[in-house]
Amino acid sequence: MIELSELQDAAQKAFPADTLAPARDASWQLIAEMGWLMIDLPEDLGGLGLGRDATTMLHVEMGRVLSRAPLATALITQRALALSETLADKAGWLERTSTGTFVTINYDRRRITLDGRTVSGTLPAVPDADMASHVLLCTDGLIALVPLDAASVTVRERPLWDETRRLFDVTLADHAIDPALVVAEGAAADAIAATLREDMLLGIAADAIGGAAAALDATVDYLKTRRQFDRPLALFQALKHRCADLKTRIVAADALLWARAADPAATSVQFGALKALACEVFRFTTQEMIQLHGGIGLTEEHSAHLFMKRAMLDFWLAGGADVLNEAAGRAALAA
Amino acid sequence: MIELSELQDAAQKAFPADTLAPARDASWQLIAEMGWLMIDLPEDLGGLGLGRDATTMLHVEMGRVLSRAPLATALITQRALALSETLADKAGWLERTSTGTFVTINYDRRRITLDGRTVSGTLPAVPDADMASHVLLCTDGLIALVPLDAASVTVRERPLWDETRRLFDVTLADHAIDPALVVAEGAAADAIAATLREDMLLGIAADAIGGAAAALDATVDYLKTRRQFDRPLALFQALKHRCADLKTRIVAADALLWARAADPAATSVQFGALKALACEVFRFTTQEMIQLHGGIGLTEEHSAHLFMKRAMLDFWLAGGADVLNEAAGRAALAA
Amino acid sequence: MDDTASLETLRADVRAWLAANAPHGWREAEQTHAEFAASQKAWFLKLVEGGFAIPHWPAEWPGGGRSLAEQKVIYEELARADTPRLLLSFVSTYHAASTFFECATPEQKAHYLPRILQGEIWCQGFSEPNAGSDLAALKTRAVREVRDGREVYVVSGQKIWSTMAQYADQCLLLVRTSSEGAKQAGITFLLMDMKSKGVDVRPINQIQGDQEYCEMFLDEVEVPVENRVGEEGKGWAVAQATLSSERGLTLMELAYRMRGAGGRIAELIRKAGKENDPGTLAEFGAIMTRVESACAIADRFIENRLKGEERVGDASIVKLTYSRVLQDFALLGLRLGGLDEQVRAPIVFGDLNTGNWMADYMNSYAWTIAGGSDEVQRNIIAERMLEMGREPKNWVL
Amino acid sequence: MDDTASLETLRADVRAWLAANAPHGWREAEQTHAEFAASQKAWFLKLVEGGFAIPHWPAEWPGGGRSLAEQKVIYEELARADTPRLLLSFVSTYHAASTFFECATPEQKAHYLPRILQGEIWCQGFSEPNAGSDLAALKTRAVREVRDGREVYVVSGQKIWSTMAQYADQCLLLVRTSSEGAKQAGITFLLMDMKSKGVDVRPINQIQGDQEYCEMFLDEVEVPVENRVGEEGKGWAVAQATLSSERGLTLMELAYRMRGAGGRIAELIRKAGKENDPGTLAEFGAIMTRVESACAIADRFIENRLKGEERVGDASIVKLTYSRVLQDFALLGLRLGGLDEQVRAPIVFGDLNTGNWMADYMNSYAWTIAGGSDEVQRNIIAERMLEMGREPKNWVL
């Protein structure tokens, strides 16, 4: 059994903090070489079976360096394949996705219609569709793989403010689902979809916590270095207190992150509320990061904007805070 | 024509800043002696006709000293009487209310039923009913005076956290309206009711701005005096910045207060939005006031709690921020 | 570390004992502060009897020797059963006890510790009107003299914020025995009998109508030299032992109780007919998630203490998180409650969930100000955790 | 003071002139920064021709001699007609002009002022990488020498945050001529031709894709001694005249434009089908009320200036109010816009209402940071208005 701290050390060695937003394809290759694409896969399916603690740790670390590689997405779709009871070449799929084949999925609500086994519509906010072989289509009562090179599939990039991620619209025009690529149907599909949503929300929350922690570290470092009025900015109490508040909010959100990651009974509503909290903390941290950096934070020469833009995207992926908190409130009301 | 600054000077002399929450009945007598009960009454009705600028100035000053006397309420109900075209003894009423007779009105939504000219139900949040001769009943299509000593009227005090104000529930049990006490009916009543609501909202906003300004003054003074770690607390930048933010918020709300007071076209929705802003500023200022005072602010020996409790009551009188801001949003949406 | 099975056995034991012994209707029964004090004493003695009052004391004491994990279980069950929090005996069982265990002489231990279990109440005489956040600036003077053949410290000065000193039998007292050198160097730690001549205790009227704190005026109070803890002039170090005695479990318990109080906000939402209002639901969901994070950070703090991994500043983060969430929680209740909450409610002693949101809002300041204000916590976090540099010692303006 | 009638006549005149002359479709026409600059120049020259470009200049200038009340009317109408804000000529007509009017020699005035009306563009060379909020810490050196028979200052150093310096013909330059005494005492104010040898201007890539600011590298640039404004070593006072030239009207105009942009939020609410969602409406109502208060405080500031009653700190309050409301306004737009706003939008130059809320959010920092950051404004308000004491000059840690 690998200790979490070993995994963290390895991640920090492979993706050092001083190289922000490392190139995507090289990162992806490194991720595959490190074995991280096998980390979540159960042992009886050929993986390491380390579970959510381990994946959360990796996502925090990838958030810290503003990783461009879609590790979280890969592990989410792989879990769907692992849970499948119908996929024709399941073992093959698991082998391929463990070694670098990438299957993607949409991070915003889908707008599709299903007519028998023929699908039309657009899957929005699909990460890195350009390097994916398939997109995982999750709709009511059906989960299936859709090959991105099919004639009935169009992939269009939507360039983002966030330069560290790439999102695509995947449009299906009367796409006929290949029976060999059906992952789940009926109740089984809905159960898998719920699990994927939990993973997605937890993954973004972890990314946000990692990003927020790194943003604060960078900000504090800057304030210690930057001098005005003959002293480091770090000595001005108004700025100190703002940093202390950020630290407190980040650590509290981090505590909830790990509590939820370790809780097998946590619901997707709870993961959503965690995601909303973590992303608001990240967003606010980057708002303060830019303000506390002053002018330099408004230039592309400095990395503050990379954090800010990533925080904004995290905030919206898989649902914004308003929607997620509303669901949490409804659940709390029913409790 | 009296200059506003003269009125302000007179108010500050009569109600000096160092005597907070002066006794109600003595204040009321002083207010009558100063002629403030004639200030808003049009000149052709025997008053000074100074208008909303002057009354706003007085309400700011009364807010500053946490006045216990119901000046704003008195001027609101007097305006209704002045606008009446049906009141039997209108001149007498204006003479009496200009010299100290007090008519009150409810500051929360009424829960009454009107059956012909017979009224039942409760008027909640009626200030100083114990010193009022009548309460002004405003309901759809009818405004009338109700004598508080009538057998059909019960007055019950609801003791408040805010020690500087007194509110009563006035319950009417099949109270038959005296035709001589009808102030307005039909469309005229609705028009007067709208004006009264504007006055009420503006009056509370002014009270809140005065209170907030005095709360900040007291807080800054305290921070200049109180020493910790061998220096005045006022020198700690984190506290300085918080005071600067309070000052900014108070001054900005104050600017809107005077812009609205001077605008004859301002709507009751706009006065409501102003009231919501002013009261949130007052509330937050007192929250910071207590925090910045530390332990002493939590004791009855210090006046901070008087400000805080008054701010909380202001916040809710005549409608809370949520409701008022919603109306403002709806109006802005329609604009 | 304890295995899960033994912890669950303990949990079952506590739960069974509480089912038989937990008081009911205590909020209603405490109409005066004196009734509150009596009820607190009775419940403490009952807990001593049951063996759950001093789980954090060493094993030689009845009910002591519990691991932190076991203490956590006990606190969780006490919160779950909605028992009265042990406020009156808190200083006795934590601050006083920890001072004795860590710094006192064998004689002092033998004298004072057993009396705590018999219900002797301690208070703290640390803060002064001009020494709050800057505790080391305290000025209460103690002069060593021989009076009536006894060597005593003659103590004069003024203390403030002594929690429930009006009911206290004994006092942990910080005094100044020297004005030389660093502020901290002249401080001495004494144990003062509250019945001594010259002790004048005056409860402070609090803004919510409670009298939780007192001022203490000391006029030539004689404290025997043998009642000194530690050496003369070394009281600052003793005080650190006193102050560090407890934080984690209390805040954990309080965060759990706040979670339980979420139902009171749900009630307001239902009362206002806002069960389907997205904005209200989102605010409710957001605050309850912050409550969950306050619980999680308190849990983690205790886990880290269990593992011996507590770091400087951790306690400040737990406290600052709790205090901010608590205040915002009360503010949301106030907002949803509306004008009704502005009607003065009867005092409920020592409870943070009184049923009146104005009272709860005012109580929340006890956490944002007392026991190290939010501002002091921010300083600690910025200076010791983020290493942004201390506030300057001397300024040239 | 002007009477209302003459102001209304002016308003009608401006409105009529704008109906005939205001550009349309300028946002769409400005696809590159160079196109933006060209469009700005054309519009400025048109305004000069119309007599509305320099209402704040003295009466001897065409279109000058307007009272502040008249200027306010002109700005209101310019905002109302949604004309391009005069960004490129702003430093020329305000900062440079005010420097000349207040501190320059007759020769300097005669030379430079007419050229401004012909479209000569000025930039400012004040800030440096290590002299931002602490401007007086600037290090760019100027040494007086005779070169080629001319007495010149030889200037070397680095400037930053020079607004649109890439289009500038001339530069208001602060340099250090002495390192003796107080930091302020060694500063000299020069006028530098941007075509001089040794001037290297590099636009800064901003996070929203714009290039509004530049860095300026100065390598032995020769500035003739007669291009000095004020005495050597007295440049700090001249710079104060430059910097105080304008604030009120710009912020008034911007606040008014933000009011106008409320419709964009209304649009989002309708698009999201939230026209009847109480929470959303309340947030919209609250922010628009804050916008109104930003308008009101800007109006009052100008009124107070009209009456000669401006006080220290007033300008800081106007700016801090505007910057905070602007940022929260953009944040609300972002929230209501959702994921769509995260798609990168084309750059719209020099506009705060670009149609993309991420861009507007990023632009808002230009007001919370540039021109005296929020933090600097808070210092001014606390220290000079609330008299809470200055930050210390020297610290002993």
Coordinates of C-alpha atoms in Angstrom, one line a residue, chain D residues 165-362:
Chain D
A165 CA 3.2 55.5 -24.3
Q166 CA 3.5 53.5 -27.6
Y167 CA 1.5 56.3 -29.2
A168 CA 3.0 59.2 -27.3
D169 CA 4.9 62.1 -28.9
Q170 CA 6.0 63.6 -25.6
C171 CA 6.5 62.5 -22.0
L172 CA 6.1 64.0 -18.6
L173 CA 9.1 62.6 -16.9
L174 CA 10.1 62.4 -13.2
V175 CA 13.8 61.8 -12.6
R176 CA 16.2 61.8 -9.7
T177 CA 18.9 64.5 -9.8
S178 CA 20.0 64.0 -6.3
S179 CA 20.2 61.3 -3.7
E180 CA 20.7 63.6 -0.8
G181 CA 18.1 64.4 1.9
A182 CA 14.4 63.4 1.8
K183 CA 13.4 61.1 -1.1
Q184 CA 11.1 63.8 -2.5
A185 CA 13.8 66.5 -2.5
G186 CA 16.0 65.0 -5.3
I187 CA 13.2 64.7 -7.9
T188 CA 13.2 66.9 -11.0
F189 CA 10.4 67.2 -13.6
L190 CA 11.3 67.0 -17.3
L191 CA 9.6 67.1 -20.7
M192 CA 11.0 64.4 -22.9
D193 CA 10.5 64.0 -26.6
M194 CA 9.6 60.4 -27.2
K195 CA 11.6 60.3 -30.4
S196 CA 14.8 61.0 -28.5
K197 CA 17.7 58.6 -28.9
G198 CA 17.7 56.0 -26.1
V199 CA 14.0 55.8 -25.5
D200 CA 12.7 52.2 -25.8
V201 CA 9.0 51.7 -25.3
R202 CA 7.7 48.2 -24.8
P203 CA 3.9 47.6 -24.5
I204 CA 2.9 45.4 -21.6
N205 CA 0.7 42.5 -22.4
Q206 CA -2.3 42.7 -20.1
I207 CA -4.3 39.8 -18.9
Q208 CA -7.4 40.7 -20.9
G209 CA -5.2 40.9 -24.1
D210 CA -4.9 44.7 -24.2
Q211 CA -1.8 46.7 -24.3
E212 CA -2.9 49.9 -22.5
Y213 CA 0.4 50.3 -20.6
C214 CA 4.0 50.4 -21.5
E215 CA 7.4 49.9 -20.0
M216 CA 9.9 52.6 -21.0
F217 CA 13.7 51.9 -20.9
L218 CA 15.8 55.1 -21.0
D219 CA 19.4 54.7 -21.9
E220 CA 21.4 58.0 -21.8
V221 CA 18.5 60.0 -23.2
E222 CA 19.4 63.6 -23.6
V223 CA 16.8 66.1 -22.5
P224 CA 17.6 69.8 -22.9
V225 CA 17.8 71.7 -19.7
E226 CA 15.1 74.2 -20.9
N227 CA 12.7 71.2 -20.9
R228 CA 12.7 71.2 -17.2
V229 CA 9.5 72.3 -15.4
G230 CA 10.1 74.1 -12.2
E231 CA 13.5 74.1 -10.5
E232 CA 15.9 71.3 -10.2
G233 CA 15.0 69.2 -7.2
K234 CA 11.5 70.7 -7.0
G235 CA 9.9 68.2 -9.4
W236 CA 7.8 66.6 -6.6
A237 CA 5.7 69.7 -6.2
V238 CA 5.2 69.9 -10.0
A239 CA 4.1 66.3 -10.1
Q240 CA 1.5 67.0 -7.5
A241 CA 0.0 69.6 -9.8
T242 CA 0.1 67.0 -12.6
L243 CA -1.6 64.4 -10.6
S244 CA -4.3 66.5 -9.0
S245 CA -5.4 67.8 -12.5
E246 CA -8.4 65.6 -12.7
R247 CA -10.4 63.0 -11.0
G248 CA -13.9 64.1 -10.4
L249 CA -15.4 64.3 -13.9
T250 CA -13.8 61.1 -15.0
L251 CA -15.3 59.1 -12.1
M252 CA -18.6 60.9 -12.6
E253 CA -18.7 59.9 -16.2
L254 CA -17.7 56.3 -15.4
A255 CA -20.3 56.0 -12.7
Y256 CA -22.9 57.2 -15.1
R257 CA -21.7 54.7 -17.7
M258 CA -22.0 52.0 -15.1
R259 CA -25.6 53.0 -14.4
G260 CA -26.2 52.7 -18.1
A261 CA -24.6 49.2 -18.2
G262 CA -27.2 48.0 -15.7
G263 CA -29.3 47.0 -18.7
R264 CA -26.7 44.4 -19.5
I265 CA -27.4 42.7 -16.2
A266 CA -31.1 42.9 -16.8
E267 CA -30.5 41.2 -20.1
L268 CA -28.7 38.3 -18.4
I269 CA -31.5 38.0 -15.8
R270 CA -34.1 37.7 -18.6
K271 CA -31.9 35.3 -20.6
A272 CA -31.6 33.1 -17.5
G273 CA -35.4 33.3 -16.9
K274 CA -34.9 34.7 -13.5
E275 CA -37.2 37.7 -13.8
N276 CA -39.2 36.5 -10.8
D277 CA -36.5 35.1 -8.7
P278 CA -36.5 37.1 -5.5
G279 CA -32.8 36.5 -4.6
T280 CA -31.6 37.5 -8.1
L281 CA -33.8 40.6 -8.1
A282 CA -32.6 41.6 -4.7
E283 CA -28.9 41.3 -5.7
F284 CA -29.6 43.3 -8.9
G285 CA -31.5 45.9 -6.9
A286 CA -28.7 46.1 -4.3
I287 CA -25.9 46.6 -6.8
M288 CA -27.8 49.2 -8.8
T289 CA -28.4 51.1 -5.6
R290 CA -24.7 51.0 -4.9
V291 CA -24.2 52.3 -8.5
E292 CA -26.6 55.1 -7.7
S293 CA -24.6 55.9 -4.6
A294 CA -21.4 55.9 -6.7
C295 CA -23.0 58.4 -9.0
A296 CA -24.3 60.5 -6.0
I297 CA -20.9 60.7 -4.4
A298 CA -19.2 61.7 -7.6
D299 CA -21.8 64.4 -8.2
R300 CA -21.4 65.6 -4.6
F301 CA -17.6 65.7 -5.0
I302 CA -18.0 68.0 -8.1
E303 CA -20.5 70.2 -6.3
N304 CA -18.1 70.6 -3.4
R305 CA -15.3 71.5 -5.8
L306 CA -17.7 74.0 -7.4
K307 CA -18.2 75.5 -4.0
G308 CA -14.5 75.3 -3.1
E309 CA -15.3 72.9 -0.3
E310 CA -13.3 69.9 -1.3
R311 CA -11.6 68.3 1.6
V312 CA -8.6 66.0 1.9
G313 CA -9.7 62.5 1.3
D314 CA -12.8 63.3 -0.6
A315 CA -11.3 62.2 -3.9
S316 CA -10.1 58.9 -2.3
I317 CA -13.7 58.1 -1.1
V318 CA -15.0 58.8 -4.6
K319 CA -12.4 56.5 -6.2
L320 CA -12.7 53.7 -3.6
T321 CA -16.5 53.7 -3.9
Y322 CA -16.3 53.5 -7.6
S323 CA -13.7 50.8 -7.7
R324 CA -15.5 48.6 -5.2
V325 CA -18.8 48.9 -6.9
L326 CA -17.3 48.4 -10.3
Q327 CA -15.7 45.2 -9.3
D328 CA -18.8 43.8 -7.6
F329 CA -20.9 44.9 -10.6
A330 CA -18.6 42.9 -12.9
L331 CA -18.7 39.9 -10.5
L332 CA -22.5 39.9 -10.5
G333 CA -22.5 39.9 -14.3
L334 CA -20.0 37.0 -14.2
R335 CA -22.2 35.1 -11.8
L336 CA -25.4 35.6 -13.9
G337 CA -23.5 34.9 -17.1
G338 CA -22.2 31.6 -16.0
L339 CA -19.9 29.4 -18.0
D340 CA -20.4 31.3 -21.2
E341 CA -18.4 34.2 -19.9
Q342 CA -15.4 32.0 -19.6
V343 CA -15.1 31.8 -23.4
R344 CA -12.4 34.2 -24.5
A345 CA -13.9 37.3 -26.1
P346 CA -12.2 39.7 -28.6
I347 CA -10.6 42.7 -27.0
V348 CA -12.6 45.9 -26.9
F349 CA -10.2 48.7 -26.3
G350 CA -10.6 51.2 -23.5
D351 CA -14.1 50.3 -22.7
L352 CA -15.4 49.1 -19.3
N353 CA -18.6 47.6 -20.8
T354 CA -17.2 45.3 -23.4
G355 CA -20.1 42.8 -23.6
N356 CA -17.9 40.1 -21.9
W357 CA -18.0 40.1 -18.1
M358 CA -14.6 38.4 -17.7
A359 CA -13.0 41.2 -19.6
D360 CA -15.0 43.8 -17.6
Y361 CA -13.9 42.0 -14.4
M362 CA -10.3 42.2 -15.4

